[in-house]
Amino acid sequence: MSIFKKCLIALSINVAVVSSGIACTTLLVGNEASADGSMMVARSADSDAMKAQHFLIHPAKKNQTGVYSTKEHNGANNFTWPLPKNSLRYTTVPNWKTQLHGATGFNEAGVGVSGTESIFASPQALAFDPYVEDVGITEDDIPDVLLSQTKTAREAIALLGHIIETVGAGEGFGVAVVDDNEVWYLETATGHQWMAQRLPSSQYFASGNQGRLQAYDAKDPNFMGSKNLIEFATEKGLYDQKRDGAFNFSKAYTRDDERDRTYNDPRVWTIQKQFTPSLKQDVAAGRQFPVFATPEKKMTLDDVKAVLRDHYEGTEHDPYSNGLNGKEPWRPVSVFRTYEAHVMQVRPWLPKEIGEVSYIGLGMADLTAFVPYYSGLKAYPANYSIGTDKADSQSIYWKYRKLQTLTMTDYPKLAPIVKRAYKDWEDKVAKEQKEVEAEYLKMAKTNKDAANKMLNDFNLRVMADAEKLTESLTNQLFTLRTKDIQSDIFFANAAKKD
């Protein structure tokens, strides 16, 4: 078989192994669980490799009237919500077609939103309270609605919960919200039921497309939920205290079946195994996994990025390195159809301009660079706001995606080149960040405008360097593949002559 045909088969297998089903993986880290005292919110957003991402800065607006409308942006449905009179400045990373589903962003008050993790209520629960698919809130709307008007994570969760109870949820989702003080995670139950819990500061939380929250105490300030959360479950027979004991949100409301055993449970299991190796648990016992776990070693930013890049390396379940196994049953965290992955890091002891950083990797996390974007960034380059579902030569999304597609044609040979180059680059940038942040603190004491300009110039230079490196790697890999194919064709022709 020719090398060219092998390339095409390899790519088709790799895409097939990761292109079915639902999407996203979430990891939350409390400040006492991290090595530097920061809070981290990480998520991979997976659905379609053709979903080009744009970067937007939404300016603050005053004296607004009217409503926010999904339909006006050709979004998922006809959800509407009153616009805030005075909207805050905020960032999002939306899809190209609608400029909605912002995935991740911070607002000027320091609230950060990552949404959403697709989760599913049980058929029994949905029979009593189905999703409000025509007008309910969905992942299209959540970042824009919350970031435009909330000033704390708790306020954002309360607002989202209020919308779910009054208008409804158009789908099942989990949403993470962070501010200077805390991290919250909200999960939907049914069309109008929901629960949220504050992340314990000394622990971490991992989820992969399944409802994970369990215990609920309406009197505890670390919990929030719909007003009749337990009463509804009791009334409909989803929960019986005599039968079930203490109320368990996940058991009462969310789906748990054979699809979780290979698609969802292994991701949570491998994350908990990595950070809390003393946990001995059956990979198929997802319902029994602890909701929150304490890391046995403080977690670093690089550790969290590694989770988003994970594909069971070094095990028999690696679908990329072990003979390109298109029949691998375990779904990895890093999949080809990931269109964006991010780590939102909050360091409350620093000014927001440098204390809030989003590390965003476009495309497949395993084969991309996590580029830092400071909250102090004033604008994005023009090619960050272009790109469609057709490849081009200018948009930042397609520059990363082209390299990843090429790499997947011979993952064992090409991936190490890409991963090593990006690792070296990220290490170099991390050192530069420490120097720039120290300089920012000094400059800001006497000249805040100059400090902001210095930070902005640095961030733009880092973004440009990542783009140049990606272009260089693409050319390097094309050169290698051209030589391989030329050699294959030459020997094939020579054999015919013999």
Short mmCIF file of C-alpha atoms in Angstrom, two decimals:
data_model
loop_
_atom_site.label_atom_id
_atom_site.label_comp_id
_atom_site.label_asym_id
_atom_site.label_seq_id
_atom_site.Cartn_x
_atom_site.Cartn_y
_atom_site.Cartn_z
CA MET A 1 0.00 0.00 0.00
CA SER A 2 1.36 3.45 -0.90
CA ILE A 3 2.34 5.94 1.78
CA PHE A 4 -0.22 8.35 0.35
CA LYS A 5 -3.04 5.83 0.78
CA LYS A 6 -1.79 5.04 4.27
CA CYS A 7 -1.98 8.74 5.09
CA LEU A 8 -5.59 8.96 3.97
CA ILE A 9 -6.57 5.81 5.84
CA ALA A 10 -4.78 6.99 8.97
CA LEU A 11 -6.64 10.29 8.91
CA SER A 12 -10.02 8.68 8.30
CA ILE A 13 -9.47 6.25 11.19
CA ASN A 14 -8.40 8.99 13.54
CA VAL A 15 -11.42 11.09 12.67
CA ALA A 16 -13.75 8.09 12.97
CA VAL A 17 -12.51 7.10 16.39
CA VAL A 18 -13.38 10.49 17.85
CA SER A 19 -16.24 11.82 15.74
CA SER A 20 -19.37 10.26 17.20
CA GLY A 21 -21.43 11.17 20.20
CA ILE A 22 -21.40 14.08 22.58
CA ALA A 23 -18.68 16.37 23.67
CA CYS A 24 -16.52 18.23 26.20
CA THR A 25 -14.48 17.51 29.32
CA THR A 26 -14.26 19.81 32.35
CA LEU A 27 -11.68 20.15 35.13
CA LEU A 28 -11.95 22.65 38.01
CA VAL A 29 -9.14 23.30 40.51
CA GLY A 30 -9.53 25.05 43.87
CA ASN A 31 -6.93 27.55 45.04
CA GLU A 32 -5.66 25.29 47.84
CA ALA A 33 -5.35 22.40 45.39
CA SER A 34 -3.10 24.33 42.99
CA ALA A 35 0.64 24.76 43.30
CA ASP A 36 0.58 28.56 43.11
CA GLY A 37 -2.69 29.32 44.90
CA SER A 38 -4.61 30.13 41.73
CA MET A 39 -8.06 28.85 40.75
CA MET A 40 -8.33 27.12 37.39
CA VAL A 41 -11.28 26.31 35.15
CA ALA A 42 -10.44 24.09 32.19
CA ARG A 43 -12.59 22.63 29.45
CA SER A 44 -12.26 21.13 25.99
CA ALA A 45 -15.05 22.10 23.59
CA ASP A 46 -15.73 19.31 21.12
CA SER A 47 -18.27 18.93 18.36
CA ASP A 48 -16.99 19.73 14.87
CA ALA A 49 -13.50 20.34 13.50
CA MET A 50 -15.03 22.66 10.90
CA LYS A 51 -16.37 25.06 13.54
CA ALA A 52 -13.91 27.94 13.16
CA GLN A 53 -13.56 30.03 16.31
CA HIS A 54 -13.40 33.82 16.51
CA PHE A 55 -12.20 36.07 19.34
CA LEU A 56 -14.42 38.96 20.37
CA ILE A 57 -14.25 41.84 22.83
CA HIS A 58 -17.74 43.13 23.63
CA PRO A 59 -17.51 46.77 24.73
CA ALA A 60 -19.42 48.10 27.71
CA LYS A 61 -22.74 49.71 26.76
CA LYS A 62 -24.99 52.15 28.61
CA ASN A 63 -28.71 52.87 28.53
CA GLN A 64 -29.64 49.74 26.61
CA THR A 65 -33.23 48.75 25.96
CA GLY A 66 -34.80 45.72 24.32
CA VAL A 67 -33.95 42.05 24.53
CA TYR A 68 -31.12 39.68 23.79
CA SER A 69 -32.37 37.32 21.06
CA THR A 70 -30.73 34.09 19.92
CA LYS A 71 -32.83 34.03 16.78
CA GLU A 72 -31.48 37.40 15.66
CA HIS A 73 -28.04 35.77 15.50
CA ASN A 74 -29.35 32.61 13.76
CA GLY A 75 -28.67 30.67 16.93
CA ALA A 76 -30.05 27.38 18.20
CA ASN A 77 -33.61 28.50 19.02
CA ASN A 78 -35.74 31.52 19.94
CA PHE A 79 -34.50 32.23 23.47
CA THR A 80 -34.83 35.86 24.60
CA TRP A 81 -33.87 37.75 27.76
CA PRO A 82 -33.99 41.46 28.67
CA LEU A 83 -30.77 43.29 27.96
CA PRO A 84 -29.08 44.82 31.00
CA LYS A 85 -29.44 48.59 31.09
CA ASN A 86 -25.69 48.92 31.46
CA SER A 87 -23.71 46.08 29.94
CA LEU A 88 -20.20 45.21 31.15
CA ARG A 89 -17.20 44.80 28.88
CA TYR A 90 -16.47 41.10 28.30
CA THR A 91 -14.66 38.69 25.99
CA THR A 92 -15.88 35.53 24.27
CA VAL A 93 -14.58 32.92 21.83
CA PRO A 94 -17.65 32.19 19.68
CA ASN A 95 -18.24 30.10 16.57
CA TRP A 96 -17.88 31.77 13.20
CA LYS A 97 -21.43 31.43 11.96
CA THR A 98 -23.51 33.05 14.70
CA GLN A 99 -20.91 34.76 16.90
CA LEU A 100 -22.67 32.94 19.76
CA HIS A 101 -21.70 30.01 22.00
CA GLY A 102 -18.81 32.01 23.37
CA ALA A 103 -17.16 28.98 25.08
CA THR A 104 -15.00 31.02 27.48
CA GLY A 105 -14.60 34.62 28.58
CA PHE A 106 -14.06 37.13 31.38
CA ASN A 107 -15.88 40.37 32.05
CA GLU A 108 -14.51 43.59 33.51
CA ALA A 109 -15.82 42.70 36.97
CA GLY A 110 -13.63 39.61 37.04
CA VAL A 111 -16.30 36.98 36.40
CA GLY A 112 -15.26 34.14 34.10
CA VAL A 113 -17.62 31.68 32.40
CA SER A 114 -16.86 28.35 30.72
CA GLY A 115 -19.88 26.84 29.05
CA THR A 116 -20.97 24.26 28.44
CA GLU A 117 -20.45 20.60 29.28
CA SER A 118 -23.16 18.56 27.55
CA ILE A 119 -25.00 16.39 30.07
CA PHE A 120 -28.26 14.47 30.00
CA ALA A 121 -31.20 13.96 32.30
CA SER A 122 -32.69 10.50 32.54
CA PRO A 123 -35.61 9.68 30.22
CA GLN A 124 -37.78 9.17 33.31
CA ALA A 125 -37.07 12.68 34.59
CA LEU A 126 -37.51 14.29 31.17
CA ALA A 127 -40.89 12.62 30.79
CA PHE A 128 -42.14 14.84 33.62
CA ASP A 129 -40.25 18.03 32.68
CA PRO A 130 -38.74 17.99 29.17
CA TYR A 131 -36.14 20.43 27.90
CA VAL A 132 -37.69 23.61 26.54
CA GLU A 133 -36.05 23.26 23.16
CA ASP A 134 -37.87 26.09 21.37
CA VAL A 135 -37.21 28.98 23.76
CA GLY A 136 -35.02 27.65 26.59
CA ILE A 137 -31.51 28.90 27.29
CA THR A 138 -28.68 26.92 25.67
CA GLU A 139 -24.91 27.07 25.41
CA ASP A 140 -25.37 29.58 22.59
CA ASP A 141 -26.59 32.19 25.06
CA ILE A 142 -25.06 31.51 28.47
CA PRO A 143 -21.72 33.39 28.17
CA ASP A 144 -23.27 36.51 26.64
CA VAL A 145 -26.14 36.71 29.12
CA LEU A 146 -24.05 36.08 32.23
CA LEU A 147 -20.90 38.01 31.36
CA SER A 148 -22.75 41.11 30.23
CA GLN A 149 -24.29 41.80 33.63
CA THR A 150 -23.06 39.76 36.62
CA LYS A 151 -20.35 40.93 39.02
CA THR A 152 -19.73 37.77 41.05
CA ALA A 153 -19.73 34.04 40.32
CA ARG A 154 -22.52 33.51 42.83
CA GLU A 155 -24.65 36.16 41.12
CA ALA A 156 -24.02 34.55 37.73
CA ILE A 157 -25.10 31.12 38.97
CA ALA A 158 -28.21 32.59 40.58
CA LEU A 159 -29.16 34.38 37.36
CA LEU A 160 -28.69 31.27 35.24
CA GLY A 161 -30.72 29.24 37.71
CA HIS A 162 -33.49 31.84 37.65
CA ILE A 163 -33.60 31.68 33.85
CA ILE A 164 -33.80 27.88 33.92
CA GLU A 165 -36.68 27.97 36.41
CA THR A 166 -38.67 30.68 34.62
CA VAL A 167 -37.90 30.20 30.91
CA GLY A 168 -36.36 26.75 30.91
CA ALA A 169 -33.23 24.98 29.73
CA GLY A 170 -33.18 24.18 26.03
CA GLU A 171 -30.77 21.29 26.58
CA GLY A 172 -28.79 19.60 29.33
CA PHE A 173 -25.59 21.35 30.37
CA GLY A 174 -22.98 21.98 33.04
CA VAL A 175 -21.48 25.46 33.45
CA ALA A 176 -18.45 26.62 35.41
CA VAL A 177 -18.18 30.17 36.78
CA VAL A 178 -15.20 31.71 38.58
CA ASP A 179 -14.38 35.04 40.20
CA ASP A 180 -11.73 36.34 42.61
CA ASN A 181 -13.13 34.31 45.50
CA GLU A 182 -14.65 31.05 44.33
CA VAL A 183 -15.52 28.55 41.62
CA TRP A 184 -19.07 27.30 41.07
CA TYR A 185 -20.42 24.52 38.89
CA LEU A 186 -24.07 24.29 37.79
CA GLU A 187 -25.78 21.27 36.28
CA THR A 188 -29.24 21.09 34.79
CA ALA A 189 -31.58 18.29 35.79
CA THR A 190 -34.62 18.71 33.55
CA GLY A 191 -36.19 21.60 31.69
CA HIS A 192 -36.71 23.64 34.87
CA GLN A 193 -34.69 21.89 37.59
CA TRP A 194 -31.05 22.59 38.40
CA MET A 195 -28.37 22.40 41.07
CA ALA A 196 -25.05 24.18 41.65
CA GLN A 197 -22.25 23.64 44.13
CA ARG A 198 -19.23 25.66 45.16
CA LEU A 199 -15.92 23.92 44.52
CA PRO A 200 -14.15 23.12 47.82
CA SER A 201 -10.94 25.16 47.81
CA SER A 202 -8.70 22.18 48.56
CA GLN A 203 -10.13 19.89 45.90
CA TYR A 204 -10.68 19.44 42.17
CA PHE A 205 -13.68 18.38 40.08
CA ALA A 206 -13.71 16.47 36.79
CA SER A 207 -16.62 15.76 34.47
CA GLY A 208 -17.07 14.17 31.08
CA ASN A 209 -20.57 14.54 29.62
CA GLN A 210 -22.45 13.28 32.64
CA GLY A 211 -24.22 14.71 35.66
CA ARG A 212 -21.73 14.48 38.55
CA LEU A 213 -23.16 16.52 41.44
CA GLN A 214 -24.78 14.46 44.20
CA ALA A 215 -25.32 15.80 47.74
CA TYR A 216 -27.57 18.84 48.18
CA ASP A 217 -28.37 21.00 51.20
CA ALA A 218 -30.61 23.98 50.51
CA LYS A 219 -29.58 25.58 53.83
CA ASP A 220 -25.85 25.39 53.08
CA PRO A 221 -24.49 28.53 51.31
CA ASN A 222 -22.18 26.27 49.28
CA PHE A 223 -25.22 24.95 47.38
CA MET A 224 -27.85 26.50 45.15
CA GLY A 225 -30.73 24.87 43.34
CA SER A 226 -34.24 25.17 41.99
CA LYS A 227 -36.83 25.99 44.62
CA ASN A 228 -38.56 22.61 44.50
CA LEU A 229 -35.62 20.43 43.47
CA ILE A 230 -36.17 17.65 46.01
CA GLU A 231 -39.96 18.05 46.22
CA PHE A 232 -40.33 17.62 42.45
CA ALA A 233 -38.19 14.48 42.46
CA THR A 234 -40.21 13.08 45.35
CA GLU A 235 -43.56 13.92 43.78
CA LYS A 236 -42.63 12.23 40.49
CA GLY A 237 -41.14 9.14 42.11
CA LEU A 238 -37.60 9.94 41.05
CA TYR A 239 -36.54 10.03 44.70
CA ASP A 240 -37.88 8.20 47.74
CA GLN A 241 -36.20 8.85 51.07
CA LYS A 242 -37.07 5.43 52.48
CA ARG A 243 -35.85 3.69 49.36
CA ASP A 244 -32.86 5.86 48.51
CA GLY A 245 -31.66 7.39 51.75
CA ALA A 246 -30.10 10.85 51.46
CA PHE A 247 -31.04 12.81 48.34
CA ASN A 248 -28.62 12.26 45.45
CA PHE A 249 -29.06 14.76 42.60
CA SER A 250 -27.29 12.64 40.01
CA LYS A 251 -29.13 9.46 40.93
CA ALA A 252 -32.51 11.17 40.97
CA TYR A 253 -32.23 13.17 37.78
CA THR A 254 -29.39 12.29 35.42
CA ARG A 255 -28.79 9.54 32.92
CA ASP A 256 -26.51 6.67 33.87
CA ASP A 257 -26.29 3.75 31.44
CA GLU A 258 -23.95 1.73 29.25
CA ARG A 259 -23.01 4.80 27.21
CA ASP A 260 -21.26 6.22 30.27
CA ARG A 261 -19.16 3.11 30.80
CA THR A 262 -16.87 3.70 27.80
CA TYR A 263 -17.64 7.22 26.62
CA ASN A 264 -17.68 9.16 29.89
CA ASP A 265 -16.45 7.22 32.93
CA PRO A 266 -12.91 6.53 31.61
CA ARG A 267 -12.15 10.26 31.28
CA VAL A 268 -13.11 11.04 34.87
CA TRP A 269 -11.41 7.87 36.07
CA THR A 270 -8.10 8.68 34.39
CA ILE A 271 -8.11 12.28 35.70
CA GLN A 272 -8.73 11.14 39.25
CA LYS A 273 -6.14 8.38 38.88
CA GLN A 274 -3.58 10.94 37.75
CA PHE A 275 -4.05 13.40 40.61
CA THR A 276 -5.19 11.04 43.37
CA PRO A 277 -3.45 7.74 42.59
CA SER A 278 -4.37 6.23 45.96
CA LEU A 279 -7.99 6.06 44.78
CA LYS A 280 -8.64 2.47 43.79
CA GLN A 281 -11.82 2.31 41.76
CA ASP A 282 -13.31 0.30 38.93
CA VAL A 283 -13.36 2.32 35.72
CA ALA A 284 -16.96 1.20 35.17
CA ALA A 285 -18.14 2.42 38.59
CA GLY A 286 -18.72 5.99 37.52
CA ARG A 287 -21.62 6.63 39.88
CA GLN A 288 -19.34 5.77 42.81
CA PHE A 289 -16.47 8.08 41.80
CA PRO A 290 -16.05 10.89 44.34
CA VAL A 291 -17.58 14.14 43.10
CA PHE A 292 -14.62 16.13 44.42
CA ALA A 293 -11.16 14.74 45.13
CA THR A 294 -8.05 16.02 46.87
CA PRO A 295 -4.87 15.94 44.78
CA GLU A 296 -1.95 14.14 46.37
CA LYS A 297 0.37 16.66 44.75
CA LYS A 298 -0.48 20.30 44.15
CA MET A 299 -1.71 20.84 40.59
CA THR A 300 0.09 23.13 38.16
CA LEU A 301 -1.03 24.93 35.04
CA ASP A 302 0.97 22.44 32.97
CA ASP A 303 -0.80 19.55 34.74
CA VAL A 304 -4.17 20.98 33.77
CA LYS A 305 -3.13 21.54 30.16
CA ALA A 306 -1.88 17.95 30.08
CA VAL A 307 -5.37 16.75 31.05
CA LEU A 308 -6.87 18.55 28.06
CA ARG A 309 -4.26 16.88 25.84
CA ASP A 310 -4.74 13.40 27.30
CA HIS A 311 -5.53 10.42 25.09
CA TYR A 312 -4.51 7.55 27.37
CA GLU A 313 -0.89 7.74 26.29
CA GLY A 314 1.16 4.75 27.34
CA THR A 315 -1.87 2.48 27.66
CA GLU A 316 -3.63 0.05 25.38
CA HIS A 317 -6.48 2.55 25.03
CA ASP A 318 -4.44 5.18 23.17
CA PRO A 319 -6.29 5.45 19.81
CA TYR A 320 -3.55 7.42 18.06
CA SER A 321 -0.22 5.79 18.86
CA ASN A 322 -1.09 2.09 19.02
CA GLY A 323 -1.64 1.33 15.37
CA LEU A 324 -4.36 3.96 14.86
CA ASN A 325 -7.12 1.95 16.51
CA GLY A 326 -10.39 3.16 15.06
CA LYS A 327 -12.33 0.66 17.17
CA GLU A 328 -11.02 1.86 20.55
CA PRO A 329 -14.05 1.94 22.88
CA TRP A 330 -12.72 4.50 25.38
CA ARG A 331 -13.32 8.08 24.33
CA PRO A 332 -10.20 10.20 25.16
CA VAL A 333 -10.21 13.78 26.40
CA SER A 334 -8.28 15.06 23.37
CA VAL A 335 -10.18 14.39 20.16
CA PHE A 336 -9.72 15.67 16.63
CA ARG A 337 -13.08 17.41 16.58
CA THR A 338 -12.13 19.65 19.52
CA TYR A 339 -12.45 23.15 18.13
CA GLU A 340 -11.13 24.95 21.22
CA ALA A 341 -9.75 24.09 24.66
CA HIS A 342 -8.95 26.50 27.46
CA VAL A 343 -7.63 26.99 30.96
CA MET A 344 -8.97 30.05 32.78
CA GLN A 345 -6.56 30.95 35.57
CA VAL A 346 -7.44 33.43 38.33
CA ARG A 347 -4.79 34.80 40.71
CA PRO A 348 -6.70 37.12 43.05
CA TRP A 349 -3.59 38.67 44.60
CA LEU A 350 -2.71 40.33 41.29
CA PRO A 351 -4.43 43.15 39.39
CA LYS A 352 -7.14 41.79 37.08
CA GLU A 353 -5.16 42.84 34.00
CA ILE A 354 -2.54 40.19 34.73
CA GLY A 355 -4.29 38.11 37.38
CA GLU A 356 -6.87 36.72 34.97
CA VAL A 357 -5.37 34.78 32.07
CA SER A 358 -7.07 32.52 29.54
CA TYR A 359 -4.80 29.92 27.95
CA ILE A 360 -6.58 28.98 24.74
CA GLY A 361 -5.63 26.22 22.34
CA LEU A 362 -7.41 26.28 18.99
CA GLY A 363 -8.38 22.93 17.54
CA MET A 364 -7.22 19.57 18.89
CA ALA A 365 -5.64 20.19 22.30
CA ASP A 366 -2.98 17.50 21.89
CA LEU A 367 -1.59 19.23 18.81
CA THR A 368 -1.95 22.92 19.54
CA ALA A 369 -0.32 25.71 21.53
CA PHE A 370 -2.02 27.05 24.64
CA VAL A 371 -1.56 30.76 24.08
CA PRO A 372 -2.03 33.14 27.05
CA TYR A 373 -4.55 35.95 26.67
CA TYR A 374 -4.47 38.47 29.50
CA SER A 375 -7.59 40.30 30.62
CA GLY A 376 -5.62 43.48 29.97
CA LEU A 377 -5.51 42.74 26.23
CA LYS A 378 -7.11 45.65 24.36
CA ALA A 379 -7.71 44.11 20.92
CA TYR A 380 -7.18 41.04 18.77
CA PRO A 381 -5.48 40.92 15.34
CA ALA A 382 -7.86 40.99 12.36
CA ASN A 383 -7.34 37.31 11.49
CA TYR A 384 -8.72 36.32 14.91
CA SER A 385 -12.17 37.43 13.76
CA ILE A 386 -12.33 35.65 10.40
CA GLY A 387 -12.68 32.05 9.28
CA THR A 388 -15.63 29.86 8.29
CA ASP A 389 -16.26 26.15 7.80
CA LYS A 390 -14.02 26.23 4.74
CA ALA A 391 -10.25 26.27 5.12
CA ASP A 392 -8.40 29.46 4.27
CA SER A 393 -4.86 30.81 4.51
CA GLN A 394 -5.45 33.75 6.84
CA SER A 395 -7.68 32.94 9.81
CA ILE A 396 -5.89 31.97 13.00
CA TYR A 397 -8.20 28.98 13.50
CA TRP A 398 -7.39 27.38 10.17
CA LYS A 399 -3.67 27.89 10.59
CA TYR A 400 -3.76 25.64 13.64
CA ARG A 401 -6.28 23.24 12.13
CA LYS A 402 -4.27 22.68 8.94
CA LEU A 403 -1.22 21.69 10.96
CA GLN A 404 -3.30 19.28 13.06
CA THR A 405 -4.92 17.67 10.04
CA LEU A 406 -1.55 17.16 8.40
CA THR A 407 -0.08 15.72 11.60
CA MET A 408 -2.89 13.18 11.93
CA THR A 409 -1.94 11.61 8.59
CA ASP A 410 1.03 10.03 10.37
CA TYR A 411 0.56 10.68 14.07
CA PRO A 412 3.38 8.45 15.39
CA LYS A 413 5.97 10.16 13.19
CA LEU A 414 4.73 13.76 13.09
CA ALA A 415 3.05 14.37 16.44
CA PRO A 416 6.30 14.25 18.46
CA ILE A 417 7.73 17.05 16.29
CA VAL A 418 4.70 19.29 16.86
CA LYS A 419 4.34 18.52 20.55
CA ARG A 420 8.01 19.10 21.29
CA ALA A 421 8.03 22.44 19.48
CA TYR A 422 4.92 23.68 21.27
CA LYS A 423 6.22 22.45 24.64
CA ASP A 424 9.48 24.37 24.18
CA TRP A 425 7.54 27.46 23.11
CA GLU A 426 5.15 27.31 26.07
CA ASP A 427 8.06 26.89 28.51
CA LYS A 428 9.80 29.91 27.00
CA VAL A 429 6.67 32.05 27.17
CA ALA A 430 6.02 31.04 30.79
CA LYS A 431 9.41 32.44 31.79
CA GLU A 432 8.75 35.64 29.86
CA GLN A 433 5.36 36.01 31.55
CA LYS A 434 6.95 36.06 34.99
CA GLU A 435 9.29 38.82 33.92
CA VAL A 436 6.55 40.86 32.23
CA GLU A 437 4.17 40.51 35.18
CA ALA A 438 6.86 41.68 37.59
CA GLU A 439 7.57 44.66 35.35
CA TYR A 440 3.86 45.40 35.08
CA LEU A 441 3.52 45.63 38.86
CA LYS A 442 6.41 48.07 39.04
CA MET A 443 5.21 50.26 36.17
CA ALA A 444 1.57 50.30 37.31
CA LYS A 445 2.54 52.03 40.54
CA THR A 446 3.52 55.20 38.69
CA ASN A 447 2.09 54.91 35.17
CA LYS A 448 -0.85 52.50 34.70
CA ASP A 449 -1.34 53.46 31.04
CA ALA A 450 2.27 52.65 30.21
CA ALA A 451 2.03 49.37 32.08
CA ASN A 452 -1.10 48.42 30.14
CA LYS A 453 0.57 49.27 26.84
CA MET A 454 3.59 47.18 27.73
CA LEU A 455 1.36 44.23 28.62
CA ASN A 456 -0.67 44.61 25.45
CA ASP A 457 2.44 44.76 23.26
CA PHE A 458 3.83 41.66 24.94
CA ASN A 459 0.59 39.72 24.50
CA LEU A 460 0.34 40.62 20.82
CA ARG A 461 3.94 39.58 20.27
CA VAL A 462 3.32 36.21 21.96
CA MET A 463 0.27 35.63 19.78
CA ALA A 464 2.27 36.49 16.65
CA ASP A 465 5.11 34.17 17.68
CA ALA A 466 2.70 31.27 18.16
CA GLU A 467 1.23 31.92 14.74
CA LYS A 468 4.68 32.01 13.11
CA LEU A 469 5.70 28.80 14.84
CA THR A 470 2.53 27.10 13.59
CA GLU A 471 3.22 28.21 10.02
CA SER A 472 6.81 27.00 10.29
CA LEU A 473 5.75 23.60 11.64
CA THR A 474 3.22 23.23 8.83
CA ASN A 475 5.91 23.84 6.24
CA GLN A 476 8.29 21.47 8.04
CA LEU A 477 5.74 18.67 8.07
CA PHE A 478 4.73 19.26 4.46
CA THR A 479 8.39 18.90 3.49
CA LEU A 480 8.60 15.57 5.33
CA ARG A 481 5.39 14.24 3.79
CA THR A 482 6.47 15.35 0.31
CA LYS A 483 9.71 13.40 0.67
CA ASP A 484 7.84 10.33 1.93
CA ILE A 485 5.36 10.34 -0.94
CA GLN A 486 8.04 11.03 -3.53
CA SER A 487 10.08 8.11 -2.23
CA ASP A 488 7.04 5.83 -2.27
CA ILE A 489 6.14 6.74 -5.85
CA PHE A 490 9.75 6.40 -7.05
CA PHE A 491 10.14 2.87 -5.72
CA ALA A 492 6.73 1.84 -7.02
CA ASN A 493 7.67 2.99 -10.52
CA ALA A 494 11.06 1.38 -10.26
CA ALA A 495 9.46 -1.93 -9.34
CA LYS A 496 7.27 -1.78 -12.46
CA LYS A 497 10.33 -1.21 -14.67
CA ASP A 498 12.13 -4.17 -13.10
#
